[in-house]
């Protein structure tokens, strides 16, 4: 009788353990993406929690015009926090460093804002705030659309024969879906380079849909911004 009771209690304990919800990372889905539009090349990172926006980041290089990086944080479907810092190269004033930090309430209204340009504190216009909220929404739409096409952001170093990604994975079979200028083809064939592209990776190799960035081989991979 005692043995039967012990077995029953053990079984009940195991059933209880197996039915306990785990704080698993399965709640979260991570996506990456990017694009080149005009002089701006953008990298995107996006995380969903149970299919709803949770956090995002971007890095945007505008060549001679400067660069910036941002972080976005949601609660529910509402953007609750936004931080951006970067450098603008202006003809009259030269290099300008700036940082913007905004928090929103559940209704999307700014309840905290700080904007610094070269150390000076300035107000943030309503149009700017609305633009940041719109940028957040567009980032989500763009990354999810690219993911539905099987595309992601890939960064790594190419030695002319092998691509070693920033995750330490090597690919020797690289397929380019877009036509590249001759000087780019020549560089890829002869010079060790840092490359970033929108594409996909499989066990059999990597597919390049759009080459986003090409630089000296000594350039480090660009990490996801962590400003919040």
C-alpha atoms as one frame of an Amber mdcrd trajectory, in Angstrom:
protein
   0.000   0.000   0.000   2.858   2.371   0.874   4.608   1.547  -2.405   1.436
   2.257  -4.358   0.938   5.558  -2.556   4.559   6.559  -3.156   4.316   5.783
  -6.872   1.070   7.739  -7.120   2.584  10.768  -5.386   5.659  10.609  -7.620
   3.504  10.414 -10.745   1.416  13.361  -9.572   4.579  15.352  -8.902   5.951
  14.597 -12.368   2.663  15.521 -14.020   2.592  18.753 -12.061   6.151  19.583
 -13.102   5.504  18.850 -16.759   2.434  21.056 -16.810   4.158  24.007 -15.129
   4.643  26.725 -17.750   8.302  27.484 -18.288   9.559  31.033 -18.665  10.914
  29.757 -21.967  12.592  31.819 -24.589   9.967  30.437 -26.962   7.955  33.525
 -26.084  10.478  35.573 -28.044  11.169  35.636 -31.787  14.176  37.478 -33.182
  14.480  38.953 -36.670  17.088  40.928 -38.582  16.997  42.858 -41.824  18.418
  45.804 -43.697  18.276  47.935 -46.791  20.152  50.509 -48.842  18.149  53.511
 -49.939  19.951  56.420 -51.570  22.966  57.327 -49.420  21.636  55.498 -46.346
  22.426  51.892 -45.460  20.358  50.481 -42.600  20.712  47.404 -40.385  17.702
  46.241 -38.346  17.200  44.019 -35.304  13.706  43.233 -34.041  12.257  41.061
 -31.239   8.654  39.993 -30.744   7.127  38.599 -27.570   4.163  36.320 -28.287
   3.725  37.912 -31.747   3.654  41.476 -30.379   6.419  44.092 -30.688   8.885
  43.956 -27.803  12.115  45.718 -28.817  14.046  46.827 -31.873  17.267  48.525
 -32.894  18.752  50.051 -36.001  22.105  51.259 -37.260  22.062  53.698 -40.185
  25.161  54.850 -42.075  24.662  57.880 -44.332  28.238  58.034 -45.659  29.456
  61.640 -45.669  26.290  62.849 -43.928  26.935  60.895 -40.709  25.409  57.928
 -38.892  23.054  57.057 -36.057  21.859  54.105 -34.012  18.589  53.658 -32.146
  16.697  51.476 -29.704  12.926  51.061 -29.465  10.874  49.446 -26.691   7.174
  48.557 -26.742   4.583  47.569 -24.171   1.690  45.830 -25.852   1.388  47.478
 -29.252   2.457  50.916 -28.008   5.964  52.336 -28.388   6.974  53.307 -24.848
  10.639  54.289 -25.178  12.992  55.500 -27.894  16.697  56.390 -27.771  18.866
  57.569 -30.657  22.417  58.822 -30.799  24.637  59.679 -33.693  26.690  62.168
 -35.660  25.557  64.611 -38.346  28.027  66.239 -40.707  26.717  69.703 -41.562
  28.243  72.152 -44.022  28.030  75.194 -41.730  28.739  73.694 -38.300  30.742
  70.598 -39.184  30.364  67.468 -37.058  27.415  67.518 -34.665  26.881  64.801
 -32.058  23.384  64.288 -30.726  21.316  62.080 -28.457  17.529  61.849 -28.118
  15.672  59.999 -25.364  11.863  59.879 -25.253   9.393  57.933 -23.122   5.722
  57.642 -24.081   2.648  56.787 -22.014   0.165  54.072 -22.991  -1.667  56.586
 -25.189   1.455  57.385 -27.198   2.002  60.818 -25.623   5.549  61.898 -24.716
   5.957  62.102 -20.926   9.748  62.469 -20.891  12.045  63.873 -23.534  15.657
  64.975 -23.711  17.421  66.159 -26.838  21.107  67.150 -26.800  23.091  68.534
 -29.729  26.783  69.123 -29.049  25.921  69.235 -25.343  23.096  71.760 -25.671
  19.614  70.738 -24.483  16.914  71.493 -27.050  13.146  70.846 -27.243  11.761
  68.003 -29.349   9.073  69.124 -31.764   5.793  67.235 -31.973   6.474  66.424
 -35.638   9.770  64.796 -34.624   8.041  62.646 -32.007   5.454  61.498 -34.510
   8.224  60.715 -36.989  10.054  58.502 -34.462   6.839  56.560 -33.803   6.313
  56.175 -37.538   9.905  54.985 -38.026   9.373  52.327 -35.358   6.283  51.016
 -37.143   8.021  51.023 -40.523  11.005  49.114 -39.108   8.680  46.369 -37.874
   6.823  46.188 -41.195  10.036  46.086 -43.207  11.721  43.366 -41.146   8.626
  41.152 -41.069   8.205  41.556 -44.827  11.847  40.602 -45.421  11.480  37.631
 -43.077   8.450  36.423 -45.027  10.699  36.439 -48.102  13.264  34.326 -46.247
  15.745  37.182 -45.877  17.919  38.258 -42.953  20.916  40.460 -42.192  24.234
  38.642 -42.558  27.596  40.141 -41.627  31.014  38.569 -41.953  34.448  38.566
 -43.559  35.181  37.290 -47.066  38.680  36.234 -48.137  37.902  35.611 -51.794
  36.913  31.991 -51.248  35.198  31.649 -47.879  32.715  33.761 -45.954  33.062
  33.591 -42.163  29.999  35.158 -40.567  30.067  37.134 -37.335  28.596  34.022
 -35.682  31.664  32.022 -36.667  29.972  29.968 -39.409  31.855  29.444 -42.683
  30.394  29.237 -46.189  32.314  28.583 -49.387  29.316  28.482 -51.717  28.068
  32.062 -52.153  25.414  32.961 -54.718  24.776  36.587 -55.690  21.238  37.314
 -56.873  21.996  40.896 -57.951  24.393  42.145 -60.603  27.428  43.790 -59.034
  29.671  46.485 -60.558  32.929  45.147 -61.971  35.053  46.911 -59.339  33.043
  45.215 -56.574  33.446  41.796 -58.206  37.197  42.426 -58.565  37.503  43.497
 -54.930  35.593  40.465 -53.661  37.854  38.204 -55.709  41.158  39.731 -54.639
  40.881  41.569 -51.318  39.840  40.328 -47.875  36.759  42.321 -47.002  34.072
  42.928 -44.434  30.685  42.347 -46.038  27.106  42.839 -44.922  24.185  41.720
 -47.013  20.491  40.988 -47.019  20.068  37.355 -47.907  19.798  33.866 -46.480
  22.028  31.077 -45.227  21.590  27.325 -45.482  23.781  24.336 -44.789  24.659
  24.297 -48.476  25.734  27.954 -48.649  24.673  31.596 -48.582  22.518  33.615
 -50.962  23.077  37.375 -51.343  19.939  39.274 -52.297  21.348  42.777 -51.734
  24.906  43.748 -50.833  24.567  46.394 -48.107  28.126  47.209 -47.112  31.642
  46.419 -48.290  34.694  47.598 -46.332  38.278  46.767 -45.426  38.787  43.343
 -43.920  39.927  44.926 -40.643  36.457  46.364 -40.013  34.625  44.731 -37.116
  31.093  43.442 -37.374  28.509  46.026 -36.350  26.815  44.950 -33.107  23.171
  45.447 -32.229  22.891  48.830 -30.435  22.198  48.657 -26.691  21.106  52.136
 -25.589  18.183  51.251 -23.321
